Coordinates of N, CA and C in Angstrom, one line a residue:
X16 N 0.7 -1.1 0.0 CA 0.0 0.0 -0.2 C 0.8 1.3 0.1
X17 N 2.0 1.2 0.6 CA 2.8 2.3 0.6 C 3.4 2.5 -0.5
X18 N 4.0 1.6 -1.5 CA 4.4 1.8 -2.8 C 3.4 2.6 -3.6
X19 N 2.1 2.4 -3.6 CA 1.1 2.9 -4.4 C 0.9 4.4 -4.2
X20 N 1.0 4.6 -2.9 CA 1.0 6.1 -2.3 C 2.1 6.7 -2.7
X21 N 3.4 6.2 -2.8 CA 4.6 6.9 -3.4 C 4.6 7.2 -4.9
X22 N 3.9 6.1 -5.6 CA 3.8 6.2 -7.2 C 2.8 7.3 -7.3
X23 N 1.7 7.3 -6.7 CA 0.7 8.2 -6.8 C 1.3 9.6 -6.7
X24 N 2.0 9.9 -5.6 CA 2.5 11.1 -5.3 C 3.6 11.5 -6.4
X25 N 4.5 10.6 -6.9 CA 5.2 11.0 -8.0 C 4.5 11.5 -9.1
X26 N 3.4 10.7 -9.7 CA 2.5 11.2 -10.6 C 1.8 12.4 -10.6
X27 N 1.4 12.7 -9.3 CA 0.9 14.1 -9.0 C 1.9 15.1 -9.1
X28 N 3.1 15.0 -8.6 CA 4.2 15.8 -8.9 C 4.5 16.3 -10.2
X29 N 4.6 15.0 -11.0 CA 4.8 15.2 -12.5 C 3.8 15.9 -13.3
X30 N 2.5 15.7 -12.9 CA 1.4 16.2 -13.6 C 1.2 17.8 -13.2
X31 N 1.7 18.1 -11.9 CA 1.5 19.5 -11.5 C 2.7 20.3 -12.2
X32 N 3.9 19.7 -12.3 CA 4.9 20.4 -13.1 C 4.6 20.6 -14.6
X33 N 4.0 19.7 -15.2 CA 3.7 19.8 -16.6 C 2.6 20.9 -16.6
X34 N 1.6 20.9 -15.9 CA 0.6 22.0 -15.9 C 1.1 23.1 -15.6
X35 N 2.2 23.3 -14.8 CA 2.7 24.5 -14.4 C 3.6 25.1 -15.6
X36 N 4.2 24.1 -16.3 CA 5.0 24.6 -17.2 C 4.3 25.1 -18.4
X37 N 3.2 24.2 -18.8 CA 2.1 24.7 -20.0 C 1.8 26.2 -19.5
X38 N 1.0 26.5 -18.3 CA 0.6 27.7 -18.1 C 1.7 28.9 -18.1
X39 N 2.8 28.3 -17.6 CA 4.0 29.5 -17.7 C 4.2 29.9 -19.1
X40 N 4.4 28.9 -20.1 CA 4.7 29.2 -21.4 C 3.5 29.8 -22.0
X41 N 2.4 29.5 -21.7 CA 1.2 30.4 -22.3 C 1.2 31.8 -22.0
X42 N 1.5 32.0 -20.6 CA 1.5 33.1 -20.0 C 2.6 34.2 -20.7
X43 N 3.9 33.4 -20.9 CA 5.1 34.1 -21.5 C 4.7 34.4 -23.0
X44 N 4.0 33.6 -23.8 CA 3.6 33.8 -25.3 C 2.6 34.9 -25.3
X45 N 1.6 35.0 -24.2 CA 0.6 36.0 -24.2 C 1.3 37.3 -24.0
X46 N 2.3 37.4 -23.1 CA 3.2 38.8 -22.7 C 3.8 39.1 -24.0
X47 N 4.4 38.2 -24.7 CA 5.2 38.6 -25.9 C 4.2 39.3 -26.9
X48 N 3.1 38.5 -27.2 CA 2.1 38.9 -28.1 C 1.4 40.3 -27.7
X49 N 1.2 40.5 -26.5 CA 0.7 41.7 -26.0 C 1.8 42.8 -26.3
X50 N 3.1 42.5 -26.1 CA 4.1 43.6 -26.2 C 4.2 43.9 -27.8
X51 N 4.0 43.0 -28.6 CA 3.9 43.2 -30.1 C 2.8 44.1 -30.5
X52 N 1.7 43.7 -30.0 CA 0.5 44.5 -30.3 C 0.6 45.9 -29.7
X53 N 1.1 46.2 -28.6 CA 1.3 47.6 -28.3 C 2.3 48.3 -29.1
X54 N 3.3 47.5 -29.6 CA 4.4 48.3 -30.5 C 3.7 48.5 -31.8
X55 N 2.8 47.7 -32.3 CA 2.2 48.0 -33.5 C 1.1 49.0 -33.5
X56 N 0.5 49.0 -32.4 CA -0.5 50.1 -32.2 C 0.1 51.4 -31.9
X57 N 1.2 51.5 -31.4 CA 1.8 52.9 -31.2 C 2.8 53.3 -32.1
X58 N 3.5 52.5 -32.8 CA 4.6 52.9 -33.7 C 3.9 53.7 -34.9
X59 N 4.4 54.9 -35.1 CA 4.0 55.7 -36.1 C 4.1 55.3 -37.5
X60 N 5.0 54.4 -37.8 CA 5.3 54.0 -39.1 C 4.4 52.8 -39.5
X61 N 3.7 52.2 -38.5 CA 2.6 51.2 -38.7 C 1.3 52.0 -38.8
X62 N 1.2 53.1 -38.2 CA -0.2 53.8 -38.3 C -0.5 54.7 -39.5
X63 N 0.6 55.2 -40.0 CA 0.3 56.2 -41.2 C 1.4 55.7 -42.3
X64 N 0.8 55.9 -43.5 CA 1.7 55.6 -44.9 C 2.6 56.6 -45.0
X65 N 3.7 56.3 -45.6 CA 4.7 57.4 -45.9 C 4.2 58.2 -47.0
X66 N 4.5 59.5 -47.0 CA 3.8 60.5 -47.9 C 4.7 60.4 -49.1
X67 N 5.9 59.9 -49.2 CA 6.5 59.8 -50.5 C 6.1 58.7 -51.5
X68 N 5.3 57.8 -51.0 CA 4.8 56.7 -51.6 C 3.3 57.0 -52.1
X69 N 2.9 57.6 -53.3 CA 1.5 57.9 -53.7 C 0.9 56.4 -54.1
X70 N -0.4 56.6 -54.0 CA -1.3 55.4 -54.3 C -1.5 55.5 -55.7
X71 N -1.0 54.4 -56.5 CA -1.4 54.4 -58.0 C -2.3 53.2 -58.3
X72 N -3.5 53.7 -58.9 CA -4.6 52.6 -59.0 C -4.5 52.3 -60.7
X73 N -4.2 50.9 -60.9 CA -4.4 50.6 -62.2 C -3.1 50.6 -63.1
X74 N -1.9 51.3 -62.6 CA -0.8 51.3 -63.3 C 0.3 50.5 -62.8

């Protein structure tokens, strides 16, 4: 009975570590994505086109 408890404890630790790792990676990915979104939203060269490049339709 003691061995079953030890194996169960090991698998609980392994499962908890995997869940912790996945959540941490998702949080890191979301932080990077949020930083990129803020950059693209605030950087002027993404918000306004260059005045030197006129739009030419059909040519």
